[in-house]
Amino acid sequence: TNSLNWFEIPVKDMARAKHFYQVAFGIHMHEMTMMHMDMAMFPNEPGSGKANGALVRSNYHTPSTDGVMIYLNANPDLQLVLNRISGEGGQVIMQKTLIDENTGYMAFFIDTEGNRIGLHSQG
């Protein structure tokens, strides 16, 4: 089983945050409202059993650089994502860094909402 089941990235401005993540990762996010929360869902294969998550705007979610660290999948090469982050209003705070040959690479950025997010890729 996956260690991670679900993640939520807090946002203040859903349109701005959704645009940032869609451009940075080259994805499309579907919006919905659930239990008084506005959400933009990261793409997922239904029934895959893989962890997934969403951008969330609610009274219970506050963007922060001090909370739990999540790492988003940036395969095949996280540098491709890093190259788009600054142009979309984010800030790279740790460049692509080799963890080791078997584990791959990591990097950190601050998104448009003020969240610190990690990236991981094999290349």
Backbone atoms as SQL, in Angstrom:
CREATE TABLE atoms (id INTEGER PRIMARY KEY, chain TEXT, resi INTEGER, resn TEXT, atom TEXT, x REAL, y REAL, z REAL);
INSERT INTO atoms VALUES
  (1, 'A', 1, 'THR', 'N', 0.839, -1.183, 0.000),
  (2, 'A', 1, 'THR', 'CA', 0.000, 0.000, 0.000),
  (3, 'A', 1, 'THR', 'C', 0.882, 1.245, 0.000),
  (4, 'A', 2, 'ASN', 'N', 0.307, 2.352, -0.417),
  (5, 'A', 2, 'ASN', 'CA', 1.029, 3.624, -0.419),
  (6, 'A', 2, 'ASN', 'C', 1.104, 4.193, 0.983),
  (7, 'A', 3, 'SER', 'N', 2.217, 4.849, 1.314),
  (8, 'A', 3, 'SER', 'CA', 2.318, 5.547, 2.596),
  (9, 'A', 3, 'SER', 'C', 1.424, 6.775, 2.586),
  (10, 'A', 4, 'LEU', 'N', 1.308, 7.381, 1.427),
  (11, 'A', 4, 'LEU', 'CA', 0.496, 8.576, 1.263),
  (12, 'A', 4, 'LEU', 'C', -0.834, 8.179, 0.648),
  (13, 'A', 5, 'ASN', 'N', -1.920, 8.600, 1.257),
  (14, 'A', 5, 'ASN', 'CA', -3.251, 8.290, 0.765),
  (15, 'A', 5, 'ASN', 'C', -3.848, 9.481, 0.026),
  (16, 'A', 6, 'TRP', 'N', -3.712, 10.672, 0.576),
  (17, 'A', 6, 'TRP', 'CA', -4.353, 11.868, 0.038),
  (18, 'A', 6, 'TRP', 'C', -3.570, 13.073, 0.524),
  (19, 'A', 7, 'PHE', 'N', -3.476, 14.108, -0.286),
  (20, 'A', 7, 'PHE', 'CA', -2.866, 15.347, 0.166),
  (21, 'A', 7, 'PHE', 'C', -3.708, 16.532, -0.283),
  (22, 'A', 8, 'GLU', 'N', -3.634, 17.601, 0.494),
  (23, 'A', 8, 'GLU', 'CA', -4.319, 18.847, 0.172),
  (24, 'A', 8, 'GLU', 'C', -3.324, 19.984, 0.304),
  (25, 'A', 9, 'ILE', 'N', -3.201, 20.782, -0.746),
  (26, 'A', 9, 'ILE', 'CA', -2.328, 21.943, -0.734),
  (27, 'A', 9, 'ILE', 'C', -3.220, 23.165, -0.536),
  (28, 'A', 10, 'PRO', 'N', -3.069, 23.875, 0.591),
  (29, 'A', 10, 'PRO', 'CA', -3.918, 25.031, 0.862),
  (30, 'A', 10, 'PRO', 'C', -3.671, 26.173, -0.123),
  (31, 'A', 11, 'VAL', 'N', -4.739, 26.858, -0.521),
  (32, 'A', 11, 'VAL', 'CA', -4.622, 27.999, -1.418),
  (33, 'A', 11, 'VAL', 'C', -5.510, 29.136, -0.931),
  (34, 'A', 12, 'LYS', 'N', -5.123, 30.356, -1.280),
  (35, 'A', 12, 'LYS', 'CA', -5.947, 31.538, -1.007),
  (36, 'A', 12, 'LYS', 'C', -6.749, 31.906, -2.246),
  (37, 'A', 13, 'ASP', 'N', -6.115, 31.837, -3.411),
  (38, 'A', 13, 'ASP', 'CA', -6.719, 32.233, -4.680),
  (39, 'A', 13, 'ASP', 'C', -6.716, 31.010, -5.600),
  (40, 'A', 14, 'MET', 'N', -7.873, 30.351, -5.731),
  (41, 'A', 14, 'MET', 'CA', -7.950, 29.100, -6.483),
  (42, 'A', 14, 'MET', 'C', -7.560, 29.285, -7.943),
  (43, 'A', 15, 'ALA', 'N', -8.038, 30.331, -8.590),
  (44, 'A', 15, 'ALA', 'CA', -7.723, 30.532, -10.009),
  (45, 'A', 15, 'ALA', 'C', -6.217, 30.692, -10.216),
  (46, 'A', 16, 'ARG', 'N', -5.578, 31.488, -9.371),
  (47, 'A', 16, 'ARG', 'CA', -4.136, 31.711, -9.480),
  (48, 'A', 16, 'ARG', 'C', -3.369, 30.420, -9.227),
  (49, 'A', 17, 'ALA', 'N', -3.730, 29.698, -8.164),
  (50, 'A', 17, 'ALA', 'CA', -3.027, 28.466, -7.813),
  (51, 'A', 17, 'ALA', 'C', -3.230, 27.389, -8.873),
  (52, 'A', 18, 'LYS', 'N', -4.454, 27.243, -9.348),
  (53, 'A', 18, 'LYS', 'CA', -4.739, 26.243, -10.379),
  (54, 'A', 18, 'LYS', 'C', -3.929, 26.529, -11.635),
  (55, 'A', 19, 'HIS', 'N', -3.897, 27.786, -12.052),
  (56, 'A', 19, 'HIS', 'CA', -3.109, 28.163, -13.231),
  (57, 'A', 19, 'HIS', 'C', -1.634, 27.824, -13.021),
  (58, 'A', 20, 'PHE', 'N', -1.091, 28.172, -11.861),
  (59, 'A', 20, 'PHE', 'CA', 0.314, 27.897, -11.549),
  (60, 'A', 20, 'PHE', 'C', 0.635, 26.409, -11.692),
  (61, 'A', 21, 'TYR', 'N', -0.148, 25.544, -11.055),
  (62, 'A', 21, 'TYR', 'CA', 0.136, 24.105, -11.082),
  (63, 'A', 21, 'TYR', 'C', -0.104, 23.505, -12.467),
  (64, 'A', 22, 'GLN', 'N', -1.122, 23.958, -13.159),
  (65, 'A', 22, 'GLN', 'CA', -1.380, 23.441, -14.502),
  (66, 'A', 22, 'GLN', 'C', -0.222, 23.760, -15.439),
  (67, 'A', 23, 'VAL', 'N', 0.292, 24.993, -15.385),
  (68, 'A', 23, 'VAL', 'CA', 1.398, 25.371, -16.262),
  (69, 'A', 23, 'VAL', 'C', 2.705, 24.710, -15.824),
  (70, 'A', 24, 'ALA', 'N', 3.007, 24.756, -14.521),
  (71, 'A', 24, 'ALA', 'CA', 4.268, 24.196, -14.022),
  (72, 'A', 24, 'ALA', 'C', 4.395, 22.704, -14.323),
  (73, 'A', 25, 'PHE', 'N', 3.284, 21.962, -14.221),
  (74, 'A', 25, 'PHE', 'CA', 3.343, 20.511, -14.416),
  (75, 'A', 25, 'PHE', 'C', 2.772, 20.054, -15.751),
  (76, 'A', 26, 'GLY', 'N', 2.233, 20.975, -16.545),
  (77, 'A', 26, 'GLY', 'CA', 1.666, 20.595, -17.838),
  (78, 'A', 26, 'GLY', 'C', 0.480, 19.654, -17.687),
  (79, 'A', 27, 'ILE', 'N', -0.420, 19.968, -16.750),
  (80, 'A', 27, 'ILE', 'CA', -1.572, 19.109, -16.455),
  (81, 'A', 27, 'ILE', 'C', -2.865, 19.906, -16.563),
  (82, 'A', 28, 'HIS', 'N', -3.991, 19.204, -16.489),
  (83, 'A', 28, 'HIS', 'CA', -5.308, 19.842, -16.373),
  (84, 'A', 28, 'HIS', 'C', -5.911, 19.410, -15.043),
  (85, 'A', 29, 'MET', 'N', -6.453, 20.366, -14.305),
  (86, 'A', 29, 'MET', 'CA', -7.054, 20.084, -13.005),
  (87, 'A', 29, 'MET', 'C', -8.546, 20.357, -13.073),
  (88, 'A', 30, 'HIS', 'N', -9.324, 19.411, -12.576),
  (89, 'A', 30, 'HIS', 'CA', -10.783, 19.509, -12.534),
  (90, 'A', 30, 'HIS', 'C', -11.194, 20.155, -11.211),
  (91, 'A', 31, 'GLU', 'N', -12.071, 21.180, -11.275),
  (92, 'A', 31, 'GLU', 'CA', -12.544, 21.851, -10.061),
  (93, 'A', 31, 'GLU', 'C', -13.857, 21.258, -9.580),
  (94, 'A', 32, 'MET', 'N', -14.023, 21.262, -8.257),
  (95, 'A', 32, 'MET', 'CA', -15.270, 20.813, -7.651),
  (96, 'A', 32, 'MET', 'C', -15.392, 21.434, -6.265),
  (97, 'A', 33, 'THR', 'N', -16.591, 21.400, -5.716),
  (98, 'A', 33, 'THR', 'CA', -16.832, 21.843, -4.349),
  (99, 'A', 33, 'THR', 'C', -17.332, 20.652, -3.556),
  (100, 'A', 34, 'MET', 'N', -16.724, 20.451, -2.386),
  (101, 'A', 34, 'MET', 'CA', -17.094, 19.318, -1.545),
  (102, 'A', 34, 'MET', 'C', -17.014, 19.770, -0.094),
  (103, 'A', 35, 'MET', 'N', -18.082, 19.582, 0.659),
  (104, 'A', 35, 'MET', 'CA', -18.100, 19.900, 2.083),
  (105, 'A', 35, 'MET', 'C', -17.580, 21.312, 2.352),
  (106, 'A', 36, 'HIS', 'N', -18.079, 22.302, 1.647),
  (107, 'A', 36, 'HIS', 'CA', -17.699, 23.709, 1.825),
  (108, 'A', 36, 'HIS', 'C', -16.233, 23.987, 1.508),
  (109, 'A', 37, 'MET', 'N', -15.613, 23.146, 0.688),
  (110, 'A', 37, 'MET', 'CA', -14.238, 23.359, 0.256),
  (111, 'A', 37, 'MET', 'C', -14.215, 23.449, -1.264),
  (112, 'A', 38, 'ASP', 'N', -13.559, 24.479, -1.791),
  (113, 'A', 38, 'ASP', 'CA', -13.310, 24.552, -3.229),
  (114, 'A', 38, 'ASP', 'C', -12.047, 23.748, -3.499),
  (115, 'A', 39, 'MET', 'N', -12.104, 22.870, -4.498),
  (116, 'A', 39, 'MET', 'CA', -10.976, 21.976, -4.772),
  (117, 'A', 39, 'MET', 'C', -10.648, 21.972, -6.258),
  (118, 'A', 40, 'ALA', 'N', -9.358, 21.808, -6.556),
  (119, 'A', 40, 'ALA', 'CA', -8.892, 21.545, -7.916),
  (120, 'A', 40, 'ALA', 'C', -8.071, 20.264, -7.826),
  (121, 'A', 41, 'MET', 'N', -8.553, 19.223, -8.476),
  (122, 'A', 41, 'MET', 'CA', -7.992, 17.883, -8.331),
  (123, 'A', 41, 'MET', 'C', -6.790, 17.674, -9.250),
  (124, 'A', 42, 'PHE', 'N', -5.715, 17.102, -8.699),
  (125, 'A', 42, 'PHE', 'CA', -4.605, 16.661, -9.526),
  (126, 'A', 42, 'PHE', 'C', -5.079, 15.454, -10.334),
  (127, 'A', 43, 'PRO', 'N', -4.571, 15.285, -11.562),
  (128, 'A', 43, 'PRO', 'CA', -5.010, 14.151, -12.382),
  (129, 'A', 43, 'PRO', 'C', -4.665, 12.819, -11.712),
  (130, 'A', 44, 'ASN', 'N', -5.521, 11.838, -11.917),
  (131, 'A', 44, 'ASN', 'CA', -5.318, 10.528, -11.320),
  (132, 'A', 44, 'ASN', 'C', -6.005, 9.484, -12.185),
  (133, 'A', 45, 'GLU', 'N', -5.471, 8.287, -12.172),
  (134, 'A', 45, 'GLU', 'CA', -6.092, 7.170, -12.875),
  (135, 'A', 45, 'GLU', 'C', -7.084, 6.506, -11.928),
  (136, 'A', 46, 'PRO', 'N', -8.396, 6.609, -12.199),
  (137, 'A', 46, 'PRO', 'CA', -9.386, 5.983, -11.309),
  (138, 'A', 46, 'PRO', 'C', -9.100, 4.498, -11.099),
  (139, 'A', 47, 'GLY', 'N', -9.178, 4.086, -9.850),
  (140, 'A', 47, 'GLY', 'CA', -8.975, 2.683, -9.519),
  (141, 'A', 47, 'GLY', 'C', -7.525, 2.246, -9.513),
  (142, 'A', 48, 'SER', 'N', -6.581, 3.183, -9.690),
  (143, 'A', 48, 'SER', 'CA', -5.161, 2.811, -9.760),
  (144, 'A', 48, 'SER', 'C', -4.585, 2.462, -8.396),
  (145, 'A', 49, 'GLY', 'N', -5.250, 2.909, -7.328),
  (146, 'A', 49, 'GLY', 'CA', -4.726, 2.671, -5.990),
  (147, 'A', 49, 'GLY', 'C', -3.588, 3.609, -5.624),
  (148, 'A', 50, 'LYS', 'N', -3.258, 4.554, -6.513),
  (149, 'A', 50, 'LYS', 'CA', -2.184, 5.496, -6.249),
  (150, 'A', 50, 'LYS', 'C', -2.723, 6.683, -5.466),
  (151, 'A', 51, 'ALA', 'N', -1.884, 7.238, -4.605),
  (152, 'A', 51, 'ALA', 'CA', -2.273, 8.410, -3.826),
  (153, 'A', 51, 'ALA', 'C', -2.546, 9.584, -4.748),
  (154, 'A', 52, 'ASN', 'N', -3.436, 10.453, -4.323),
  (155, 'A', 52, 'ASN', 'CA', -3.776, 11.626, -5.103),
  (156, 'A', 52, 'ASN', 'C', -4.090, 12.771, -4.159),
  (157, 'A', 53, 'GLY', 'N', -4.346, 13.955, -4.723),
  (158, 'A', 53, 'GLY', 'CA', -4.640, 15.097, -3.889),
  (159, 'A', 53, 'GLY', 'C', -5.216, 16.247, -4.677),
  (160, 'A', 54, 'ALA', 'N', -5.328, 17.396, -3.990),
  (161, 'A', 54, 'ALA', 'CA', -5.993, 18.544, -4.589),
  (162, 'A', 54, 'ALA', 'C', -5.474, 19.842, -3.982),
  (163, 'A', 55, 'LEU', 'N', -5.672, 20.925, -4.727),
  (164, 'A', 55, 'LEU', 'CA', -5.571, 22.267, -4.168),
  (165, 'A', 55, 'LEU', 'C', -6.881, 22.499, -3.434),
  (166, 'A', 56, 'VAL', 'N', -6.831, 23.114, -2.256),
  (167, 'A', 56, 'VAL', 'CA', -8.058, 23.291, -1.469),
  (168, 'A', 56, 'VAL', 'C', -8.112, 24.701, -0.881),
  (169, 'A', 57, 'ARG', 'N', -9.274, 25.338, -1.054),
  (170, 'A', 57, 'ARG', 'CA', -9.538, 26.638, -0.431),
  (171, 'A', 57, 'ARG', 'C', -10.704, 26.459, 0.532),
  (172, 'A', 58, 'SER', 'N', -10.442, 26.714, 1.817),
  (173, 'A', 58, 'SER', 'CA', -11.495, 26.617, 2.837),
  (174, 'A', 58, 'SER', 'C', -11.057, 27.397, 4.070),
  (175, 'A', 59, 'ASN', 'N', -11.927, 27.472, 5.052),
  (176, 'A', 59, 'ASN', 'CA', -11.595, 28.124, 6.318),
  (177, 'A', 59, 'ASN', 'C', -10.617, 27.309, 7.156),
  (178, 'A', 60, 'TYR', 'N', -10.380, 26.060, 6.796),
  (179, 'A', 60, 'TYR', 'CA', -9.522, 25.170, 7.565),
  (180, 'A', 60, 'TYR', 'C', -8.138, 24.997, 6.963),
  (181, 'A', 61, 'HIS', 'N', -7.882, 25.593, 5.820),
  (182, 'A', 61, 'HIS', 'CA', -6.619, 25.421, 5.106),
  (183, 'A', 61, 'HIS', 'C', -5.908, 26.767, 4.987),
  (184, 'A', 62, 'THR', 'N', -4.684, 26.844, 5.513),
  (185, 'A', 62, 'THR', 'CA', -3.894, 28.062, 5.455),
  (186, 'A', 62, 'THR', 'C', -2.538, 27.755, 4.829),
  (187, 'A', 63, 'PRO', 'N', -2.210, 28.412, 3.708),
  (188, 'A', 63, 'PRO', 'CA', -0.894, 28.184, 3.094),
  (189, 'A', 63, 'PRO', 'C', 0.235, 28.500, 4.074),
  (190, 'A', 64, 'SER', 'N', 1.326, 27.723, 3.996),
  (191, 'A', 64, 'SER', 'CA', 2.439, 27.892, 4.919),
  (192, 'A', 64, 'SER', 'C', 3.702, 27.264, 4.349),
  (193, 'A', 65, 'THR', 'N', 4.849, 27.816, 4.743),
  (194, 'A', 65, 'THR', 'CA', 6.121, 27.178, 4.402),
  (195, 'A', 65, 'THR', 'C', 6.621, 26.306, 5.547),
  (196, 'A', 66, 'ASP', 'N', 5.843, 26.169, 6.619),
  (197, 'A', 66, 'ASP', 'CA', 6.297, 25.466, 7.812),
  (198, 'A', 66, 'ASP', 'C', 5.583, 24.151, 8.088),
  (199, 'A', 67, 'GLY', 'N', 4.648, 23.751, 7.245),
  (200, 'A', 67, 'GLY', 'CA', 3.869, 22.550, 7.513),
  (201, 'A', 67, 'GLY', 'C', 4.531, 21.284, 7.008),
  (202, 'A', 68, 'VAL', 'N', 3.729, 20.273, 6.826),
  (203, 'A', 68, 'VAL', 'CA', 4.180, 18.979, 6.329),
  (204, 'A', 68, 'VAL', 'C', 4.761, 19.141, 4.927),
  (205, 'A', 69, 'MET', 'N', 5.847, 18.431, 4.637),
  (206, 'A', 69, 'MET', 'CA', 6.470, 18.499, 3.317),
  (207, 'A', 69, 'MET', 'C', 5.934, 17.363, 2.454),
  (208, 'A', 70, 'ILE', 'N', 5.403, 17.709, 1.295),
  (209, 'A', 70, 'ILE', 'CA', 5.032, 16.694, 0.321),
  (210, 'A', 70, 'ILE', 'C', 5.934, 16.858, -0.890),
  (211, 'A', 71, 'TYR', 'N', 6.163, 15.753, -1.580),
  (212, 'A', 71, 'TYR', 'CA', 6.976, 15.758, -2.798),
  (213, 'A', 71, 'TYR', 'C', 6.080, 15.343, -3.947),
  (214, 'A', 72, 'LEU', 'N', 5.966, 16.209, -4.934),
  (215, 'A', 72, 'LEU', 'CA', 5.189, 15.893, -6.129),
  (216, 'A', 72, 'LEU', 'C', 6.073, 15.215, -7.154),
  (217, 'A', 73, 'ASN', 'N', 5.491, 14.290, -7.880),
  (218, 'A', 73, 'ASN', 'CA', 6.199, 13.547, -8.911),
  (219, 'A', 73, 'ASN', 'C', 6.488, 14.477, -10.080),
  (220, 'A', 74, 'ALA', 'N', 7.760, 14.649, -10.411),
  (221, 'A', 74, 'ALA', 'CA', 8.166, 15.526, -11.517),
  (222, 'A', 74, 'ALA', 'C', 8.951, 14.748, -12.561),
  (223, 'A', 75, 'ASN', 'N', 8.683, 13.439, -12.676),
  (224, 'A', 75, 'ASN', 'CA', 9.345, 12.626, -13.693),
  (225, 'A', 75, 'ASN', 'C', 8.940, 13.092, -15.078),
  (226, 'A', 76, 'PRO', 'N', 9.772, 13.014, -16.062),
  (227, 'A', 76, 'PRO', 'CA', 11.046, 12.290, -16.057),
  (228, 'A', 76, 'PRO', 'C', 12.217, 13.115, -15.529),
  (229, 'A', 77, 'ASP', 'N', 12.102, 14.456, -15.465),
  (230, 'A', 77, 'ASP', 'CA', 13.199, 15.316, -15.039),
  (231, 'A', 77, 'ASP', 'C', 12.624, 16.551, -14.368),
  (232, 'A', 78, 'LEU', 'N', 12.822, 16.682, -13.058),
  (233, 'A', 78, 'LEU', 'CA', 12.230, 17.803, -12.329),
  (234, 'A', 78, 'LEU', 'C', 12.733, 19.154, -12.797),
  (235, 'A', 79, 'GLN', 'N', 13.836, 19.207, -13.514),
  (236, 'A', 79, 'GLN', 'CA', 14.328, 20.487, -14.029),
  (237, 'A', 79, 'GLN', 'C', 13.317, 21.111, -14.984),
  (238, 'A', 80, 'LEU', 'N', 12.556, 20.279, -15.705),
  (239, 'A', 80, 'LEU', 'CA', 11.535, 20.795, -16.617),
  (240, 'A', 80, 'LEU', 'C', 10.468, 21.568, -15.849),
  (241, 'A', 81, 'VAL', 'N', 10.103, 21.088, -14.669),
  (242, 'A', 81, 'VAL', 'CA', 9.130, 21.785, -13.816),
  (243, 'A', 81, 'VAL', 'C', 9.768, 23.040, -13.225),
  (244, 'A', 82, 'LEU', 'N', 10.995, 22.914, -12.703),
  (245, 'A', 82, 'LEU', 'CA', 11.672, 24.072, -12.121),
  (246, 'A', 82, 'LEU', 'C', 11.789, 25.217, -13.122),
  (247, 'A', 83, 'ASN', 'N', 12.027, 24.892, -14.379),
  (248, 'A', 83, 'ASN', 'CA', 12.178, 25.919, -15.411),
  (249, 'A', 83, 'ASN', 'C', 10.920, 26.759, -15.596),
  (250, 'A', 84, 'ARG', 'N', 9.758, 26.229, -15.222),
  (251, 'A', 84, 'ARG', 'CA', 8.494, 26.951, -15.413),
  (252, 'A', 84, 'ARG', 'C', 8.003, 27.655, -14.153),
  (253, 'A', 85, 'ILE', 'N', 8.538, 27.327, -13.004),
  (254, 'A', 85, 'ILE', 'CA', 8.014, 27.831, -11.730),
  (255, 'A', 85, 'ILE', 'C', 8.156, 29.341, -11.576),
  (256, 'A', 86, 'SER', 'N', 9.329, 29.891, -11.774),
  (257, 'A', 86, 'SER', 'CA', 9.536, 31.330, -11.573),
  (258, 'A', 86, 'SER', 'C', 8.688, 32.166, -12.518),
  (259, 'A', 87, 'GLY', 'N', 8.561, 31.736, -13.750),
  (260, 'A', 87, 'GLY', 'CA', 7.768, 32.474, -14.723),
  (261, 'A', 87, 'GLY', 'C', 6.288, 32.509, -14.402),
  (262, 'A', 88, 'GLU', 'N', 5.834, 31.626, -13.512),
  (263, 'A', 88, 'GLU', 'CA', 4.423, 31.571, -13.132),
  (264, 'A', 88, 'GLU', 'C', 4.169, 32.123, -11.743),
  (265, 'A', 89, 'GLY', 'N', 5.164, 32.773, -11.152),
  (266, 'A', 89, 'GLY', 'CA', 4.963, 33.420, -9.862),
  (267, 'A', 89, 'GLY', 'C', 5.442, 32.624, -8.667),
  (268, 'A', 90, 'GLY', 'N', 6.043, 31.459, -8.892),
  (269, 'A', 90, 'GLY', 'CA', 6.600, 30.671, -7.798),
  (270, 'A', 90, 'GLY', 'C', 8.062, 31.036, -7.584),
  (271, 'A', 91, 'GLN', 'N', 8.681, 30.432, -6.564),
  (272, 'A', 91, 'GLN', 'CA', 10.076, 30.712, -6.245),
  (273, 'A', 91, 'GLN', 'C', 10.792, 29.398, -5.952),
  (274, 'A', 92, 'VAL', 'N', 11.825, 29.094, -6.695),
  (275, 'A', 92, 'VAL', 'CA', 12.642, 27.911, -6.429),
  (276, 'A', 92, 'VAL', 'C', 13.547, 28.236, -5.248),
  (277, 'A', 93, 'ILE', 'N', 13.478, 27.409, -4.196),
  (278, 'A', 93, 'ILE', 'CA', 14.304, 27.668, -3.016),
  (279, 'A', 93, 'ILE', 'C', 15.409, 26.626, -2.839),
  (280, 'A', 94, 'MET', 'N', 15.329, 25.493, -3.549),
  (281, 'A', 94, 'MET', 'CA', 16.443, 24.551, -3.623),
  (282, 'A', 94, 'MET', 'C', 16.453, 23.986, -5.029),
  (283, 'A', 95, 'GLN', 'N', 17.533, 24.208, -5.730),
  (284, 'A', 95, 'GLN', 'CA', 17.665, 23.723, -7.102),
  (285, 'A', 95, 'GLN', 'C', 17.718, 22.192, -7.128),
  (286, 'A', 96, 'LYS', 'N', 17.652, 21.623, -8.315),
  (287, 'A', 96, 'LYS', 'CA', 17.736, 20.180, -8.512),
  (288, 'A', 96, 'LYS', 'C', 18.992, 19.656, -7.820),
  (289, 'A', 97, 'THR', 'N', 18.789, 18.693, -6.917),
  (290, 'A', 97, 'THR', 'CA', 19.872, 18.159, -6.093),
  (291, 'A', 97, 'THR', 'C', 19.828, 16.634, -6.123),
  (292, 'A', 98, 'LEU', 'N', 20.957, 16.013, -6.384),
  (293, 'A', 98, 'LEU', 'CA', 21.043, 14.555, -6.396),
  (294, 'A', 98, 'LEU', 'C', 20.930, 14.020, -4.973),
  (295, 'A', 99, 'ILE', 'N', 19.983, 13.095, -4.769),
  (296, 'A', 99, 'ILE', 'CA', 19.869, 12.408, -3.482),
  (297, 'A', 99, 'ILE', 'C', 20.908, 11.288, -3.487),
  (298, 'A', 100, 'ASP', 'N', 20.770, 10.359, -4.421),
  (299, 'A', 100, 'ASP', 'CA', 21.775, 9.354, -4.745),
  (300, 'A', 100, 'ASP', 'C', 21.360, 8.711, -6.067),
  (301, 'A', 101, 'GLU', 'N', 22.233, 7.911, -6.653),
  (302, 'A', 101, 'GLU', 'CA', 21.985, 7.362, -7.988),
  (303, 'A', 101, 'GLU', 'C', 20.726, 6.502, -8.047),
  (304, 'A', 102, 'ASN', 'N', 20.392, 5.794, -6.985),
  (305, 'A', 102, 'ASN', 'CA', 19.215, 4.926, -6.985),
  (306, 'A', 102, 'ASN', 'C', 17.919, 5.684, -6.700),
  (307, 'A', 103, 'THR', 'N', 17.976, 6.724, -5.873),
  (308, 'A', 103, 'THR', 'CA', 16.780, 7.444, -5.448),
  (309, 'A', 103, 'THR', 'C', 16.390, 8.555, -6.410),
  (310, 'A', 104, 'GLY', 'N', 17.365, 9.199, -7.025),
  (311, 'A', 104, 'GLY', 'CA', 17.084, 10.269, -7.975),
  (312, 'A', 104, 'GLY', 'C', 17.360, 11.646, -7.409),
  (313, 'A', 105, 'TYR', 'N', 16.503, 12.602, -7.766),
  (314, 'A', 105, 'TYR', 'CA', 16.737, 14.018, -7.473),
  (315, 'A', 105, 'TYR', 'C', 15.569, 14.638, -6.710),
  (316, 'A', 106, 'MET', 'N', 15.871, 15.741, -6.036),
  (317, 'A', 106, 'MET', 'CA', 14.847, 16.498, -5.321),
  (318, 'A', 106, 'MET', 'C', 15.088, 17.989, -5.514),
  (319, 'A', 107, 'ALA', 'N', 14.053, 18.785, -5.245),
  (320, 'A', 107, 'ALA', 'CA', 14.130, 20.243, -5.258),
  (321, 'A', 107, 'ALA', 'C', 12.966, 20.766, -4.423),
  (322, 'A', 108, 'PHE', 'N', 13.030, 22.032, -4.015),
  (323, 'A', 108, 'PHE', 'CA', 11.954, 22.676, -3.271),
  (324, 'A', 108, 'PHE', 'C', 11.559, 23.975, -3.956),
  (325, 'A', 109, 'PHE', 'N', 10.268, 24.310, -3.850),
  (326, 'A', 109, 'PHE', 'CA', 9.808, 25.607, -4.328),
  (327, 'A', 109, 'PHE', 'C', 8.714, 26.134, -3.416),
  (328, 'A', 110, 'ILE', 'N', 8.479, 27.455, -3.506),
  (329, 'A', 110, 'ILE', 'CA', 7.345, 28.102, -2.846),
  (330, 'A', 110, 'ILE', 'C', 6.347, 28.397, -3.951),
  (331, 'A', 111, 'ASP', 'N', 5.102, 27.933, -3.788),
  (332, 'A', 111, 'ASP', 'CA', 4.096, 28.162, -4.827),
  (333, 'A', 111, 'ASP', 'C', 3.503, 29.565, -4.714),
  (334, 'A', 112, 'THR', 'N', 2.567, 29.895, -5.561),
  (335, 'A', 112, 'THR', 'CA', 1.968, 31.229, -5.588),
  (336, 'A', 112, 'THR', 'C', 1.163, 31.536, -4.334),
  (337, 'A', 113, 'GLU', 'N', 0.846, 30.514, -3.535),
  (338, 'A', 113, 'GLU', 'CA', 0.042, 30.697, -2.331),
  (339, 'A', 113, 'GLU', 'C', 0.885, 30.765, -1.058),
  (340, 'A', 114, 'GLY', 'N', 2.195, 30.521, -1.171),
  (341, 'A', 114, 'GLY', 'CA', 3.078, 30.569, -0.009),
  (342, 'A', 114, 'GLY', 'C', 3.392, 29.218, 0.600),
  (343, 'A', 115, 'ASN', 'N', 3.052, 28.111, -0.088),
  (344, 'A', 115, 'ASN', 'CA', 3.350, 26.768, 0.407),
  (345, 'A', 115, 'ASN', 'C', 4.726, 26.322, -0.069),
  (346, 'A', 116, 'ARG', 'N', 5.460, 25.657, 0.805),
  (347, 'A', 116, 'ARG', 'CA', 6.721, 25.023, 0.433),
  (348, 'A', 116, 'ARG', 'C', 6.399, 23.603, -0.045),
  (349, 'A', 117, 'ILE', 'N', 6.831, 23.285, -1.272),
  (350, 'A', 117, 'ILE', 'CA', 6.526, 21.989, -1.880),
  (351, 'A', 117, 'ILE', 'C', 7.823, 21.360, -2.367),
  (352, 'A', 118, 'GLY', 'N', 7.920, 20.038, -2.250),
  (353, 'A', 118, 'GLY', 'CA', 9.077, 19.311, -2.761),
  (354, 'A', 118, 'GLY', 'C', 8.769, 18.684, -4.103),
  (355, 'A', 119, 'LEU', 'N', 9.803, 18.477, -4.905),
  (356, 'A', 119, 'LEU', 'CA', 9.717, 17.756, -6.171),
  (357, 'A', 119, 'LEU', 'C', 10.653, 16.564, -6.108),
  (358, 'A', 120, 'HIS', 'N', 10.280, 15.491, -6.799),
  (359, 'A', 120, 'HIS', 'CA', 11.159, 14.321, -6.923),
  (360, 'A', 120, 'HIS', 'C', 11.077, 13.804, -8.343),
  (361, 'A', 121, 'SER', 'N', 12.220, 13.371, -8.867),
  (362, 'A', 121, 'SER', 'CA', 12.248, 12.689, -10.164),
  (363, 'A', 121, 'SER', 'C', 13.445, 11.751, -10.208),
  (364, 'A', 122, 'GLN', 'N', 13.371, 10.775, -11.075),
  (365, 'A', 122, 'GLN', 'CA', 14.485, 9.850, -11.260),
  (366, 'A', 122, 'GLN', 'C', 15.583, 10.481, -12.103),
  (367, 'A', 123, 'GLY', 'N', 15.202, 11.406, -12.983),
  (368, 'A', 123, 'GLY', 'CA', 16.180, 12.033, -13.889),
  (369, 'A', 123, 'GLY', 'C', 16.421, 13.471, -13.554);
